[in-house]
C-alpha positions as YAML, in Angstrom:
chain: A
units: angstrom
residues:
- id: 1
  name: UNK
  ca: [-107.64, 184.31, -77.84]
- id: 2
  name: UNK
  ca: [-105.01, 182.31, -75.99]
- id: 3
  name: UNK
  ca: [-105.31, 178.69, -75.02]
- id: 4
  name: UNK
  ca: [-103.87, 177.98, -71.56]
- id: 5
  name: UNK
  ca: [-103.63, 174.21, -72.04]
- id: 6
  name: UNK
  ca: [-100.37, 172.92, -73.47]
- id: 7
  name: UNK
  ca: [-100.41, 170.82, -76.61]
- id: 8
  name: UNK
  ca: [-98.08, 168.30, -75.01]
- id: 9
  name: UNK
  ca: [-97.89, 167.24, -71.37]
- id: 10
  name: UNK
  ca: [-95.15, 168.86, -69.34]
- id: 11
  name: UNK
  ca: [-92.19, 166.57, -68.70]
- id: 12
  name: UNK
  ca: [-92.12, 165.19, -65.20]
- id: 13
  name: UNK
  ca: [-89.12, 166.32, -63.16]
- id: 14
  name: UNK
  ca: [-86.29, 163.81, -63.17]
- id: 15
  name: UNK
  ca: [-85.21, 162.43, -59.83]
- id: 16
  name: UNK
  ca: [-81.53, 162.35, -58.99]
- id: 17
  name: UNK
  ca: [-79.86, 160.20, -56.39]
- id: 18
  name: UNK
  ca: [-76.89, 160.41, -54.06]
- id: 19
  name: UNK
  ca: [-75.30, 157.02, -53.49]
- id: 20
  name: UNK
  ca: [-72.48, 155.36, -51.58]
- id: 21
  name: UNK
  ca: [-70.50, 152.44, -52.96]
- id: 22
  name: UNK
  ca: [-68.22, 150.29, -50.84]
- id: 23
  name: UNK
  ca: [-64.86, 149.44, -52.36]
- id: 24
  name: UNK
  ca: [-63.05, 146.14, -51.78]
- id: 25
  name: UNK
  ca: [-60.71, 147.87, -49.31]
- id: 26
  name: UNK
  ca: [-63.70, 149.02, -47.19]
- id: 27
  name: UNK
  ca: [-63.65, 152.67, -48.24]
- id: 28
  name: UNK
  ca: [-66.84, 154.46, -49.30]
- id: 29
  name: UNK
  ca: [-67.29, 156.40, -52.53]
- id: 30
  name: UNK
  ca: [-70.03, 159.04, -52.76]
- id: 31
  name: UNK
  ca: [-71.52, 160.06, -56.10]
- id: 32
  name: UNK
  ca: [-74.70, 161.22, -57.82]
- id: 33
  name: UNK
  ca: [-76.66, 159.75, -60.71]
- id: 34
  name: UNK
  ca: [-80.11, 159.66, -62.25]
- id: 35
  name: UNK
  ca: [-79.81, 155.84, -62.20]
- id: 36
  name: UNK
  ca: [-77.63, 154.63, -59.31]
- id: 37
  name: UNK
  ca: [-77.94, 150.93, -60.20]
- id: 38
  name: UNK
  ca: [-76.72, 151.54, -63.74]
- id: 39
  name: UNK
  ca: [-73.92, 153.78, -62.42]
- id: 40
  name: UNK
  ca: [-72.89, 151.09, -59.92]
- id: 41
  name: UNK
  ca: [-72.66, 148.58, -62.78]
- id: 42
  name: UNK
  ca: [-70.32, 151.04, -64.57]
- id: 43
  name: UNK
  ca: [-68.19, 151.32, -61.44]
- id: 44
  name: UNK
  ca: [-67.98, 147.53, -61.25]
- id: 45
  name: UNK
  ca: [-67.03, 147.24, -64.92]
- id: 46
  name: UNK
  ca: [-64.14, 149.68, -64.46]
- id: 47
  name: UNK
  ca: [-65.76, 152.40, -66.60]
- id: 48
  name: UNK
  ca: [-66.83, 154.58, -63.67]
- id: 49
  name: UNK
  ca: [-64.78, 156.78, -61.38]
- id: 50
  name: UNK
  ca: [-60.99, 156.50, -61.12]
- id: 51
  name: UNK
  ca: [-61.54, 155.98, -57.39]
- id: 52
  name: UNK
  ca: [-62.12, 152.28, -58.11]
- id: 53
  name: UNK
  ca: [-58.94, 151.68, -60.11]
- id: 54
  name: UNK
  ca: [-57.01, 150.67, -56.99]
- id: 55
  name: UNK
  ca: [-59.87, 148.91, -55.18]
- id: 56
  name: UNK
  ca: [-62.91, 147.64, -57.11]
- id: 57
  name: UNK
  ca: [-66.52, 148.53, -56.30]
- id: 58
  name: UNK
  ca: [-68.16, 145.66, -54.42]
- id: 59
  name: UNK
  ca: [-71.53, 146.91, -53.11]
- id: 60
  name: UNK
  ca: [-74.04, 149.70, -53.54]
- id: 61
  name: UNK
  ca: [-74.69, 150.42, -49.86]
- id: 62
  name: UNK
  ca: [-76.74, 153.64, -49.74]
- id: 63
  name: UNK
  ca: [-79.17, 155.54, -51.98]
- id: 64
  name: UNK
  ca: [-80.95, 158.82, -51.24]
- id: 65
  name: UNK
  ca: [-83.28, 160.59, -53.67]
- id: 66
  name: UNK
  ca: [-83.10, 164.28, -54.53]
- id: 67
  name: UNK
  ca: [-85.62, 166.45, -56.36]
- id: 68
  name: UNK
  ca: [-83.01, 167.90, -58.74]
- id: 69
  name: UNK
  ca: [-79.43, 167.52, -59.85]
- id: 70
  name: UNK
  ca: [-78.40, 170.64, -57.94]
- id: 71
  name: UNK
  ca: [-80.00, 169.27, -54.75]
- id: 72
  name: UNK
  ca: [-78.16, 165.97, -55.28]
- id: 73
  name: UNK
  ca: [-74.86, 167.83, -55.74]
- id: 74
  name: UNK
  ca: [-75.43, 169.78, -52.51]
- id: 75
  name: UNK
  ca: [-76.20, 166.59, -50.60]
- id: 76
  name: UNK
  ca: [-73.19, 164.80, -52.14]
- id: 77
  name: UNK
  ca: [-70.95, 167.64, -50.96]
- id: 78
  name: UNK
  ca: [-72.41, 167.40, -47.45]
- id: 79
  name: UNK
  ca: [-71.95, 163.62, -47.30]
- id: 80
  name: UNK
  ca: [-68.37, 163.85, -48.57]
- id: 81
  name: UNK
  ca: [-67.60, 166.21, -45.67]
- id: 82
  name: UNK
  ca: [-68.85, 163.70, -43.09]
- id: 83
  name: UNK
  ca: [-66.46, 161.56, -41.07]
- id: 84
  name: UNK
  ca: [-66.37, 157.89, -42.03]
- id: 85
  name: UNK
  ca: [-68.29, 156.93, -38.88]
- id: 86
  name: UNK
  ca: [-71.16, 159.22, -39.91]
- id: 87
  name: UNK
  ca: [-71.16, 157.75, -43.43]
- id: 88
  name: UNK
  ca: [-71.26, 154.25, -41.95]
- id: 89
  name: UNK
  ca: [-74.26, 155.34, -39.83]
- id: 90
  name: UNK
  ca: [-76.06, 156.42, -43.03]
- id: 91
  name: UNK
  ca: [-75.32, 153.01, -44.53]
- id: 92
  name: UNK
  ca: [-76.59, 151.13, -41.46]
- id: 93
  name: UNK
  ca: [-79.77, 153.21, -41.35]
- id: 94
  name: UNK
  ca: [-80.47, 152.64, -45.03]
- id: 95
  name: UNK
  ca: [-79.81, 148.91, -44.73]
- id: 96
  name: UNK
  ca: [-82.22, 148.71, -41.78]
- id: 97
  name: UNK
  ca: [-84.91, 150.45, -43.85]
- id: 98
  name: UNK
  ca: [-84.31, 148.06, -46.73]
- id: 99
  name: UNK
  ca: [-84.51, 145.03, -44.44]
- id: 100
  name: UNK
  ca: [-87.82, 146.22, -42.99]
- id: 101
  name: UNK
  ca: [-89.46, 147.19, -46.29]
- id: 102
  name: UNK
  ca: [-92.56, 145.17, -47.30]
- id: 103
  name: UNK
  ca: [-90.79, 143.74, -50.37]
- id: 104
  name: UNK
  ca: [-88.11, 142.20, -48.14]
- id: 105
  name: UNK
  ca: [-90.38, 140.99, -45.34]
- id: 106
  name: UNK
  ca: [-90.13, 137.25, -44.73]
- id: 107
  name: UNK
  ca: [-92.82, 137.25, -42.05]
- id: 108
  name: UNK
  ca: [-95.94, 135.28, -42.80]
- id: 109
  name: UNK
  ca: [-99.46, 136.15, -41.80]
- id: 110
  name: UNK
  ca: [-100.80, 134.09, -38.86]
- id: 111
  name: UNK
  ca: [-103.12, 131.30, -39.96]
- id: 112
  name: UNK
  ca: [-106.77, 131.35, -38.88]
...
């Protein structure tokens, strides 16, 4: 007789992220990571991509989640093919979303 319930819970799928980092010279670097904030810290410390050897990483300006590493790689490839103006539009859209998120809202509730 077979038992259809696993002994251990199935691991939850790991999210991956595509991110853009602005360099000191204004250029944008696109990469993927399972922890974009940790990866950005590596870029800032000089232990990340060679891209930042000539112009240091100054800001993490865009993050997009992906369901898998392969999906993140596909999206990274697509973003890298975009013109700089299109990448800047992604950044502006993401920053607008961040500014309007409930955690960042500075509006107060009207008093009664």
